[in-house]
Amino acid sequence: MSRASVDFLTIKEELMKDQEFKEEYENLRPRYELISEVIKARRELNLTQEELASRIGTQKSNISRLESGNYNPSLDFLSKLAKGLGKEIHIELR
């Protein structure tokens, strides 16, 4: 059984033609950019989710939920997370 291969960028380009999809995509962009940055920083430090959770005094499940996009963290949590990763958090309104 063969599977057809479809390029993500091609699908995204097609979906972005739908205004409702495009608006929701743009609304979620900051969340997923943050998640990507957290995962990247954690991996650069060779930390497991459990090790990062221990560093910031939370449970592994909170880190896992954040990284999967199933957790809407507070600013306090994000500040602790940044510190645990040796980073600073900056918020910008444009």
PDB file of C-alpha atoms in Angstrom:
ATOM      1  CA  MET A   1       0.000   0.000   0.000  1.00  0.00           C
ATOM      2  CA  SER A   2       1.572   3.297  -1.040  1.00  0.00           C
ATOM      3  CA  ARG A   3       0.850   6.670   0.461  1.00  0.00           C
ATOM      4  CA  ALA A   4       0.727   9.898  -1.453  1.00  0.00           C
ATOM      5  CA  SER A   5       3.187  12.467  -0.206  1.00  0.00           C
ATOM      6  CA  VAL A   6       1.884  15.996   0.182  1.00  0.00           C
ATOM      7  CA  ASP A   7       4.087  18.979   0.942  1.00  0.00           C
ATOM      8  CA  PHE A   8       3.074  20.881   4.098  1.00  0.00           C
ATOM      9  CA  LEU A   9       3.768  24.253   2.501  1.00  0.00           C
ATOM     10  CA  THR A  10       1.473  23.405  -0.412  1.00  0.00           C
ATOM     11  CA  ILE A  11      -1.345  22.476   1.968  1.00  0.00           C
ATOM     12  CA  LYS A  12      -0.742  25.557   4.099  1.00  0.00           C
ATOM     13  CA  GLU A  13      -0.796  27.814   1.046  1.00  0.00           C
ATOM     14  CA  GLU A  14      -4.123  26.346  -0.007  1.00  0.00           C
ATOM     15  CA  LEU A  15      -5.630  26.630   3.486  1.00  0.00           C
ATOM     16  CA  MET A  16      -4.449  30.226   3.859  1.00  0.00           C
ATOM     17  CA  LYS A  17      -6.805  31.190   1.018  1.00  0.00           C
ATOM     18  CA  ASP A  18      -9.662  30.642   3.483  1.00  0.00           C
ATOM     19  CA  GLN A  19      -9.999  33.897   5.472  1.00  0.00           C
ATOM     20  CA  GLU A  20     -11.373  32.195   8.604  1.00  0.00           C
ATOM     21  CA  PHE A  21      -8.506  29.694   8.641  1.00  0.00           C
ATOM     22  CA  LYS A  22      -5.972  32.473   8.031  1.00  0.00           C
ATOM     23  CA  GLU A  23      -7.285  34.547  10.949  1.00  0.00           C
ATOM     24  CA  GLU A  24      -7.215  31.598  13.347  1.00  0.00           C
ATOM     25  CA  TYR A  25      -3.719  30.646  12.161  1.00  0.00           C
ATOM     26  CA  GLU A  26      -2.486  34.165  12.856  1.00  0.00           C
ATOM     27  CA  ASN A  27      -4.205  34.212  16.274  1.00  0.00           C
ATOM     28  CA  LEU A  28      -2.383  31.029  17.290  1.00  0.00           C
ATOM     29  CA  ARG A  29       1.010  31.969  15.853  1.00  0.00           C
ATOM     30  CA  PRO A  30       2.447  33.539  19.070  1.00  0.00           C
ATOM     31  CA  ARG A  31       1.517  30.456  21.109  1.00  0.00           C
ATOM     32  CA  TYR A  32       3.227  28.051  18.733  1.00  0.00           C
ATOM     33  CA  GLU A  33       6.276  30.268  18.324  1.00  0.00           C
ATOM     34  CA  LEU A  34       6.671  30.247  22.113  1.00  0.00           C
ATOM     35  CA  ILE A  35       6.258  26.474  22.247  1.00  0.00           C
ATOM     36  CA  SER A  36       8.932  26.053  19.553  1.00  0.00           C
ATOM     37  CA  GLU A  37      11.325  28.299  21.461  1.00  0.00           C
ATOM     38  CA  VAL A  38      10.784  26.389  24.719  1.00  0.00           C
ATOM     39  CA  ILE A  39      11.381  23.019  23.067  1.00  0.00           C
ATOM     40  CA  LYS A  40      14.471  24.334  21.266  1.00  0.00           C
ATOM     41  CA  ALA A  41      15.970  25.809  24.457  1.00  0.00           C
ATOM     42  CA  ARG A  42      15.237  22.654  26.468  1.00  0.00           C
ATOM     43  CA  ARG A  43      16.869  20.447  23.845  1.00  0.00           C
ATOM     44  CA  GLU A  44      19.907  22.729  23.581  1.00  0.00           C
ATOM     45  CA  LEU A  45      20.400  22.189  27.323  1.00  0.00           C
ATOM     46  CA  ASN A  46      19.868  18.440  26.901  1.00  0.00           C
ATOM     47  CA  LEU A  47      17.086  18.548  29.497  1.00  0.00           C
ATOM     48  CA  THR A  48      14.181  16.161  29.676  1.00  0.00           C
ATOM     49  CA  GLN A  49      10.740  17.532  30.436  1.00  0.00           C
ATOM     50  CA  GLU A  50      11.086  16.006  33.885  1.00  0.00           C
ATOM     51  CA  GLU A  51      14.438  17.723  34.520  1.00  0.00           C
ATOM     52  CA  LEU A  52      13.060  21.087  33.414  1.00  0.00           C
ATOM     53  CA  ALA A  53       9.994  20.624  35.602  1.00  0.00           C
ATOM     54  CA  SER A  54      12.216  19.867  38.582  1.00  0.00           C
ATOM     55  CA  ARG A  55      14.280  23.003  37.909  1.00  0.00           C
ATOM     56  CA  ILE A  56      11.215  25.241  38.065  1.00  0.00           C
ATOM     57  CA  GLY A  57       9.260  23.434  40.767  1.00  0.00           C
ATOM     58  CA  THR A  58       6.414  22.027  38.709  1.00  0.00           C
ATOM     59  CA  GLN A  59       5.268  18.670  37.401  1.00  0.00           C
ATOM     60  CA  LYS A  60       6.448  17.060  34.175  1.00  0.00           C
ATOM     61  CA  SER A  61       2.830  16.973  33.000  1.00  0.00           C
ATOM     62  CA  ASN A  62       2.750  20.791  32.986  1.00  0.00           C
ATOM     63  CA  ILE A  63       5.794  20.929  30.707  1.00  0.00           C
ATOM     64  CA  SER A  64       4.344  18.218  28.488  1.00  0.00           C
ATOM     65  CA  ARG A  65       0.987  19.986  28.193  1.00  0.00           C
ATOM     66  CA  LEU A  66       2.699  23.281  27.393  1.00  0.00           C
ATOM     67  CA  GLU A  67       4.866  21.728  24.691  1.00  0.00           C
ATOM     68  CA  SER A  68       1.872  19.970  23.137  1.00  0.00           C
ATOM     69  CA  GLY A  69      -0.181  23.169  23.048  1.00  0.00           C
ATOM     70  CA  ASN A  70      -2.706  21.926  25.607  1.00  0.00           C
ATOM     71  CA  TYR A  71      -1.850  24.377  28.379  1.00  0.00           C
ATOM     72  CA  ASN A  72      -2.425  28.099  28.583  1.00  0.00           C
ATOM     73  CA  PRO A  73       0.351  29.178  30.967  1.00  0.00           C
ATOM     74  CA  SER A  74       0.290  32.190  33.230  1.00  0.00           C
ATOM     75  CA  LEU A  75       2.887  34.925  32.914  1.00  0.00           C
ATOM     76  CA  ASP A  76       4.377  33.778  36.250  1.00  0.00           C
ATOM     77  CA  PHE A  77       4.769  30.238  34.885  1.00  0.00           C
ATOM     78  CA  LEU A  78       6.427  31.552  31.714  1.00  0.00           C
ATOM     79  CA  SER A  79       8.820  33.667  33.781  1.00  0.00           C
ATOM     80  CA  LYS A  80       9.843  30.635  35.868  1.00  0.00           C
ATOM     81  CA  LEU A  81      10.173  28.571  32.714  1.00  0.00           C
ATOM     82  CA  ALA A  82      12.425  31.153  31.062  1.00  0.00           C
ATOM     83  CA  LYS A  83      14.611  31.361  34.162  1.00  0.00           C
ATOM     84  CA  GLY A  84      14.850  27.551  34.310  1.00  0.00           C
ATOM     85  CA  LEU A  85      16.083  27.602  30.728  1.00  0.00           C
ATOM     86  CA  GLY A  86      18.600  30.356  31.440  1.00  0.00           C
ATOM     87  CA  LYS A  87      16.588  32.795  29.346  1.00  0.00           C
ATOM     88  CA  GLU A  88      14.691  36.027  29.828  1.00  0.00           C
ATOM     89  CA  ILE A  89      11.129  36.642  28.787  1.00  0.00           C
ATOM     90  CA  HIS A  90      10.253  39.738  26.775  1.00  0.00           C
ATOM     91  CA  ILE A  91       6.721  40.734  25.875  1.00  0.00           C
ATOM     92  CA  GLU A  92       6.057  43.195  23.123  1.00  0.00           C
ATOM     93  CA  LEU A  93       2.871  44.873  21.995  1.00  0.00           C
ATOM     94  CA  ARG A  94       2.857  45.964  18.377  1.00  0.00           C
TER      95      ARG A  94
END
